[in-house]
Short mmCIF file of C-alpha atoms in Angstrom, two decimals:
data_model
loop_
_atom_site.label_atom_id
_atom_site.label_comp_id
_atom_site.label_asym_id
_atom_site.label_seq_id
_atom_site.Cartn_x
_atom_site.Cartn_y
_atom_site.Cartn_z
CA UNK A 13 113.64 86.19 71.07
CA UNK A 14 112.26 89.90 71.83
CA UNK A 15 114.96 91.66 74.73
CA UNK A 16 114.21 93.38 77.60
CA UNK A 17 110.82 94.84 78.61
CA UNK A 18 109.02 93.48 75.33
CA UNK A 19 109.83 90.22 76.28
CA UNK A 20 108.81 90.37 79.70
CA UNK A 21 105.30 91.99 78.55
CA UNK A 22 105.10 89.21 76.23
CA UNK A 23 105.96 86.59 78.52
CA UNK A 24 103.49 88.07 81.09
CA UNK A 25 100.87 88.12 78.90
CA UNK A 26 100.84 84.58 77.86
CA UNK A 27 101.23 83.59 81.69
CA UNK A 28 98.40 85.38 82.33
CA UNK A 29 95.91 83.45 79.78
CA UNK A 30 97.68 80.33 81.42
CA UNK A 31 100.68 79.34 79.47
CA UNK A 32 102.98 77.62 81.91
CA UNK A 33 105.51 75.84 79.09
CA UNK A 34 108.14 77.56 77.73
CA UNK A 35 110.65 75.85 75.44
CA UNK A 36 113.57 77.26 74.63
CA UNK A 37 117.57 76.61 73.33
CA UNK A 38 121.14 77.45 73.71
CA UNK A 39 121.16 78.18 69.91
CA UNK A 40 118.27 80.84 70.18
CA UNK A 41 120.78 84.13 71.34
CA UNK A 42 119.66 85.85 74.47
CA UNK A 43 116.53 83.68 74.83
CA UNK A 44 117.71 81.64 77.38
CA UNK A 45 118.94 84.54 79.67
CA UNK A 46 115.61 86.38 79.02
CA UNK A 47 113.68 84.08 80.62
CA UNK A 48 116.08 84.01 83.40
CA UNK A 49 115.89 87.27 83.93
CA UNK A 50 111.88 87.50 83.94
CA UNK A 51 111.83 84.23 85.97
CA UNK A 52 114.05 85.65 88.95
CA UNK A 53 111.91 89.50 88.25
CA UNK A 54 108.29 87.59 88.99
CA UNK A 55 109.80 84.80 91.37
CA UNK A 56 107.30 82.37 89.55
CA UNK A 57 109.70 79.46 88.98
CA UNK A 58 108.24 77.07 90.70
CA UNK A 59 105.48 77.57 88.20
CA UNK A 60 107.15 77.23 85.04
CA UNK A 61 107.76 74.07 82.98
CA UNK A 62 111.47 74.60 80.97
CA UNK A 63 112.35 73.13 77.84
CA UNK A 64 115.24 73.52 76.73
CA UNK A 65 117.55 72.17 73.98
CA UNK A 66 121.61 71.89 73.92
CA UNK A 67 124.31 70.15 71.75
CA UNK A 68 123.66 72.07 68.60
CA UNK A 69 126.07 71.61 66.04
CA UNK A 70 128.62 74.34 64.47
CA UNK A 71 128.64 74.74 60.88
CA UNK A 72 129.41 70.84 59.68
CA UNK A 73 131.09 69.81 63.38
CA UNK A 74 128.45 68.07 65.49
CA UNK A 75 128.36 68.38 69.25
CA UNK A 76 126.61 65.38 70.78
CA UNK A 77 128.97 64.26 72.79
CA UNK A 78 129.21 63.68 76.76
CA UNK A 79 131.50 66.83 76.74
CA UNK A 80 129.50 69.16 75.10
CA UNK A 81 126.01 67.89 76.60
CA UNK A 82 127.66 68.64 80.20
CA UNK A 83 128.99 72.29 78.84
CA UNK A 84 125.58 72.40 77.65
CA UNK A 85 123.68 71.63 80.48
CA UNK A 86 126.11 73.82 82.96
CA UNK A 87 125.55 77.12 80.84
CA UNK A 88 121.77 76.91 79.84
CA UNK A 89 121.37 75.80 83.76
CA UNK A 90 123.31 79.32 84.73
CA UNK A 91 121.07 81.69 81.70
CA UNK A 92 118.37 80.19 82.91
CA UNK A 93 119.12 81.11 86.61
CA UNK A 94 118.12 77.42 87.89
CA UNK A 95 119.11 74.61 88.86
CA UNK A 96 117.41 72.28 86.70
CA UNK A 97 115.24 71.84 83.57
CA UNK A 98 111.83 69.81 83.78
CA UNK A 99 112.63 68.13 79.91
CA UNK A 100 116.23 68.63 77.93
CA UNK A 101 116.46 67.73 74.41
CA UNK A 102 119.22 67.50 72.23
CA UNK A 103 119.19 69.83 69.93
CA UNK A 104 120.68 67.87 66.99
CA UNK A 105 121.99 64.18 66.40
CA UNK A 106 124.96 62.95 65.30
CA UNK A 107 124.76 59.13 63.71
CA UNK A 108 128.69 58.82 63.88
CA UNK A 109 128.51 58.88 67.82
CA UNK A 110 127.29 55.56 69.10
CA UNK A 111 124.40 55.89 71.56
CA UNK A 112 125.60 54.47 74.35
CA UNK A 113 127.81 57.40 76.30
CA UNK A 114 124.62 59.75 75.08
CA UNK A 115 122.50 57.70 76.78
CA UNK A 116 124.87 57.07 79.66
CA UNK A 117 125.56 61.16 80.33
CA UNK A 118 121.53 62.11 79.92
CA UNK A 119 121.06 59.19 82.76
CA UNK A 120 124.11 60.99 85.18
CA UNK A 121 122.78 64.31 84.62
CA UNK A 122 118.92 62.76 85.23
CA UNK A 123 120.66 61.56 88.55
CA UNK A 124 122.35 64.60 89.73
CA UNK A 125 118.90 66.45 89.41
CA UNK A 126 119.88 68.90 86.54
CA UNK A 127 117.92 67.69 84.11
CA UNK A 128 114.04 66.01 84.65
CA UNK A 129 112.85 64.21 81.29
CA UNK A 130 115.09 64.05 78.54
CA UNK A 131 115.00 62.95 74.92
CA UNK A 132 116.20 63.96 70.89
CA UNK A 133 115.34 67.08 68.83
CA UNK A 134 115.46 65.91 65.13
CA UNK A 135 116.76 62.07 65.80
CA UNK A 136 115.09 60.01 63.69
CA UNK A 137 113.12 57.38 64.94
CA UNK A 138 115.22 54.44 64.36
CA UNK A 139 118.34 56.75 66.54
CA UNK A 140 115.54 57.03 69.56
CA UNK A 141 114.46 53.06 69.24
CA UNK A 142 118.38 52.28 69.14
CA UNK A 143 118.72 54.85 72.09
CA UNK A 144 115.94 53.45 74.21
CA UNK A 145 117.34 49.66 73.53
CA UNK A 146 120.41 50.55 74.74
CA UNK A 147 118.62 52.12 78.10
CA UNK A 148 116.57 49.03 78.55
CA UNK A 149 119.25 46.67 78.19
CA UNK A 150 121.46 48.87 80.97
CA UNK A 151 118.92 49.23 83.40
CA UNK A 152 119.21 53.45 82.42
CA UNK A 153 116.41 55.81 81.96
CA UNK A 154 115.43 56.04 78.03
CA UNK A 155 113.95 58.89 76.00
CA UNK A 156 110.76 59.90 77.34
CA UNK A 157 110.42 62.45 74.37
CA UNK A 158 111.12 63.44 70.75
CA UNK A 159 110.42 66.99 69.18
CA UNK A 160 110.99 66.35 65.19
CA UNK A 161 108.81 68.94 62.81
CA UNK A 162 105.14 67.94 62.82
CA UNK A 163 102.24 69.62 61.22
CA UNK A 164 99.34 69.82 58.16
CA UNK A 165 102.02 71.97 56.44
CA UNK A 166 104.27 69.46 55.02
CA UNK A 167 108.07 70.31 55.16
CA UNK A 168 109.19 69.86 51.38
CA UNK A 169 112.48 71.25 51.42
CA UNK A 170 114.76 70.72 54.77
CA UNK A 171 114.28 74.26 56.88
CA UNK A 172 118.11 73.61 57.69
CA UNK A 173 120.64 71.25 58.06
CA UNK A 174 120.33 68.15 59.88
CA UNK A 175 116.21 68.80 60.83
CA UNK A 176 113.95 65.96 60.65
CA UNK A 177 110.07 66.22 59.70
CA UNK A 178 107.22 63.18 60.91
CA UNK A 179 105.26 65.41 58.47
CA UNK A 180 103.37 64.45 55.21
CA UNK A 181 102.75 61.15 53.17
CA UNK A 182 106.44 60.19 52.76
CA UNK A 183 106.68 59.90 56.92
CA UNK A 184 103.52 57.34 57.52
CA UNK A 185 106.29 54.49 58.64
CA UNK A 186 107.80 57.14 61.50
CA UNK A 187 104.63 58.29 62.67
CA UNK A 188 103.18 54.56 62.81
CA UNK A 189 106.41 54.21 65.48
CA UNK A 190 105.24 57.02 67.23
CA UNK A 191 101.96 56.09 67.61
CA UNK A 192 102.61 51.98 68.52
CA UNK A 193 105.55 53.49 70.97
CA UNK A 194 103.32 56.23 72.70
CA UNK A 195 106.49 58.69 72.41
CA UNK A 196 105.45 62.39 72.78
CA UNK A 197 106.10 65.07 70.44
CA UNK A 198 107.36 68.47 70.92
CA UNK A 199 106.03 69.54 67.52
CA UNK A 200 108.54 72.32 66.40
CA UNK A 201 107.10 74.28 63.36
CA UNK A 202 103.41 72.99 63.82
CA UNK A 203 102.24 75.89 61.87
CA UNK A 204 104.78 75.98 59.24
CA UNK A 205 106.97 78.62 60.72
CA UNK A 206 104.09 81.16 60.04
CA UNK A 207 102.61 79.41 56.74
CA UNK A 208 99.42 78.82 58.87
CA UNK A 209 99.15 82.38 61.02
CA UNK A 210 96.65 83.51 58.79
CA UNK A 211 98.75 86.31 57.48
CA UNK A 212 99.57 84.02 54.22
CA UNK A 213 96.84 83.34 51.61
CA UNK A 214 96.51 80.76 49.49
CA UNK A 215 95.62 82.95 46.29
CA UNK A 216 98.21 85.16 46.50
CA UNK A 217 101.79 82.93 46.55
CA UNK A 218 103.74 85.42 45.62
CA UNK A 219 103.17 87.73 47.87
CA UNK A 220 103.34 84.85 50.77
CA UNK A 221 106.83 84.41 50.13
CA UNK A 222 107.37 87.88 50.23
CA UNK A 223 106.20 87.86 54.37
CA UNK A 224 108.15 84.46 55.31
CA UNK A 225 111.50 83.95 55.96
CA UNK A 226 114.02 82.37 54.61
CA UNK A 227 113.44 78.88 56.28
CA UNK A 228 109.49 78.90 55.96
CA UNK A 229 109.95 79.74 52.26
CA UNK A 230 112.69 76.32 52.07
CA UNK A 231 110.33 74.24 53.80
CA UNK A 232 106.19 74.50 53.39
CA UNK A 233 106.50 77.25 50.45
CA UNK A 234 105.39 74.73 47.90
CA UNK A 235 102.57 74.60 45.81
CA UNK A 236 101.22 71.30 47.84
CA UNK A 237 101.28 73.42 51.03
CA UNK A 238 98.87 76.22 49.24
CA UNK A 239 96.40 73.61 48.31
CA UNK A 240 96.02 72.82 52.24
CA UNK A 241 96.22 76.28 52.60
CA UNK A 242 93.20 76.65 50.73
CA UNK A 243 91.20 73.54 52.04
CA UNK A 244 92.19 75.39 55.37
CA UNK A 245 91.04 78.69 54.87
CA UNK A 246 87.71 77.00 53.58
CA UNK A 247 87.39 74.79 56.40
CA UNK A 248 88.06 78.10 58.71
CA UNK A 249 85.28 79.99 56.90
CA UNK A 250 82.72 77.32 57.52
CA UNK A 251 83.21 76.66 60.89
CA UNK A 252 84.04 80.48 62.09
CA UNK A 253 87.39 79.98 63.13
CA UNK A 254 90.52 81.36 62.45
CA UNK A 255 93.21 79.23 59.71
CA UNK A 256 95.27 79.73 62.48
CA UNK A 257 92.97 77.63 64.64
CA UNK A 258 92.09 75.34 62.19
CA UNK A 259 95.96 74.21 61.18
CA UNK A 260 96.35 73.82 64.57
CA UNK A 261 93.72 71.97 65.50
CA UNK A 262 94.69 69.77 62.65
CA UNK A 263 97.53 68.51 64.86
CA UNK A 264 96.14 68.64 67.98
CA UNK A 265 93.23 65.90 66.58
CA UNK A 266 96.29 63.28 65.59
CA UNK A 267 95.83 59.87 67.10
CA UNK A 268 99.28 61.04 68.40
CA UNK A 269 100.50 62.32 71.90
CA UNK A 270 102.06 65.54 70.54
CA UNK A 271 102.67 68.66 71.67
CA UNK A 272 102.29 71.85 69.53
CA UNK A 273 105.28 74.41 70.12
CA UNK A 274 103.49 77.45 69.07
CA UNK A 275 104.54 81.28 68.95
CA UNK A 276 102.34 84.16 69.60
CA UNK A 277 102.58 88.19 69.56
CA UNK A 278 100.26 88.78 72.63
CA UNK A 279 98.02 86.87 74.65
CA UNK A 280 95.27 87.26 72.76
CA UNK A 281 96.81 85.50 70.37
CA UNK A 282 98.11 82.82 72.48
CA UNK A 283 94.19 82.71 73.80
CA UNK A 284 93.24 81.82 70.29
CA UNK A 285 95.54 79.23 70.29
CA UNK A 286 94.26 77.69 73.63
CA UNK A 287 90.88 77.42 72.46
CA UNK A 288 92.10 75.67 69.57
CA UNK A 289 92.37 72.55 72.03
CA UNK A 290 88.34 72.71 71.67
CA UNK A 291 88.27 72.37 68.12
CA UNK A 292 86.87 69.06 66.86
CA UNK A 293 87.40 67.67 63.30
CA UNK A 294 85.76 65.18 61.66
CA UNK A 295 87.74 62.18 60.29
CA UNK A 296 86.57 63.89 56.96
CA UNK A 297 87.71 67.51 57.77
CA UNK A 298 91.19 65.67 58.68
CA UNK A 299 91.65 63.63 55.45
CA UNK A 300 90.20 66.72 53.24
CA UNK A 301 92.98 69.37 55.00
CA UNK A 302 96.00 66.80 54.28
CA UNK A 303 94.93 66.65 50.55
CA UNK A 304 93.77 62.94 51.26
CA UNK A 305 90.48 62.72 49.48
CA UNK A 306 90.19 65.26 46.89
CA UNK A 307 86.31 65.93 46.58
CA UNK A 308 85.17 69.24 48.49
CA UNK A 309 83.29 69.04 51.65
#
């Protein structure tokens, strides 16, 4: 997260081409209390939607428990400079905690009016379904979201510990549950941590590795990710828009309710993603950019 005055230039900037999510963590230093600050500085809360994420885990311990959730909640609550968050997700799982006090402390903090919708950042699918059984058979308030990694650039290697991907051919069973379940998704790394900006090219892999860091290169730096690289820029080229625009548009065209968390260095850019929402693809274009059908449009 940029400090100070960059930030708040930023953050006007995308407000001004009308942005009105921003999603956020305890585990991103300073980024919560940045957008405090520039909250309080343009009195425009009222007009922001927060997401925020908590119970991230240190090193091997995992934090996902009723404790930590509360601490959670109470410190992002006083960066922030609110007194709730419209969605809170939790940051990480932990399968050794049963979900029934998670479930029980979301629903008490849904209550008190500190937290709106709530769900899992990298649970698996099975976790939320066992999550959400355990709501319906309480009479409590289940996940009404999920943000795992989704996006054309399929996530080979994990980005880091304990993430979960929807993405690429192994993943058809979880994103079937996603689609029968009409779950959202708050897509982290739709555009492969950078792979897609348009800054990467597909002929020169090398040198793409060079500009990514260390997590993009773990996760969509793979020779499988520069073939849809390619088919993108091509795709891009013929339609005159930007691979940027294109990868995104990718996910947007899903027969899925997701979500794209997307970055951006100025509004412009952030425009450009916006008008990516226009974008149609053909079921061909979609099936040619994921490497499904191998002849060239």
């Amino acid at each position: 997260m940029l400090g100070g005055r960059t930030a708040f230039r930023l953050l006007d900037e995308v407000a001004d081409v009308g942005a009105t999510s921003i999603e956020t963590a305890r585990a991103y230093p300073g980024s919560e209390r940045t957008i405090g600050r520039w909250m309080r500085e343009r009195g425009n809360r009222e007009s922001v939607v927060i997401v925020t994420k908590g119970a991230h885990g240190r090193g091997r311990k995992g934090r996902v428990t009723p404790a930590d959730i509360r601490s959670d909640v109470a410190t992002s609550l006083k960066q922030l400079g609110t007194d709730r968050v419209e969605v809170y997700l939790l940051h990480r799982d932990d399968p050794n905690q049963p979900v029934g006090p998670i479930v029980e402390v979301l629903n008490e903090l849904h209550v008190e009016g500190r937290i709106g919708a709530f769900g899992g950042s990298n649970w698996t699918h099975e976790r939320i379904q066992s999550a959400n059984q355990y709501a319906l058979e309480h009479g409590l308030v289940p996940f009404a979201a999920s943000s795992p990694n989704f996006g054309l650039a399929e996530q080979v290697e994990a980005a880091w510990d304990g993430v979960i991907t929807i993405s690429g051919p192994s993943n058809v069973d979880a994103r079937e549950w996603y689609a029968c379940n009409d779950m959202p998704i708050v897509a982290w790394s739709s555009m492969g941590r950078g792979f897609f900006s348009g800054r990467i090219k597909s002929d020169h892999p090398n040198e793409a590795k060079k500009l990514l860091d260390g997590a993009a290169r773990r996760g969509f730096a793979h020779p499988t990710n520069f073939e849809r690289l390619e088919r993108v820029e091509k795709v891009a080229d013929e339609k005159g828009y930007s691979v940027a625009q294109i990868a995104l548009a990718w996910v947007l065209n899903q027969p899925l309710d997701v979500y794209p968390v997307v970055s951006a260095s100025s509004g412009r850019r952030m425009q450009q993603n916006i008008d990516a929402l226009g974008i149609r693809l053909t079921p061909n274009e979609l099936s040619y950019l994921d490497l499904a059908r191998a002849a060239a449009l």
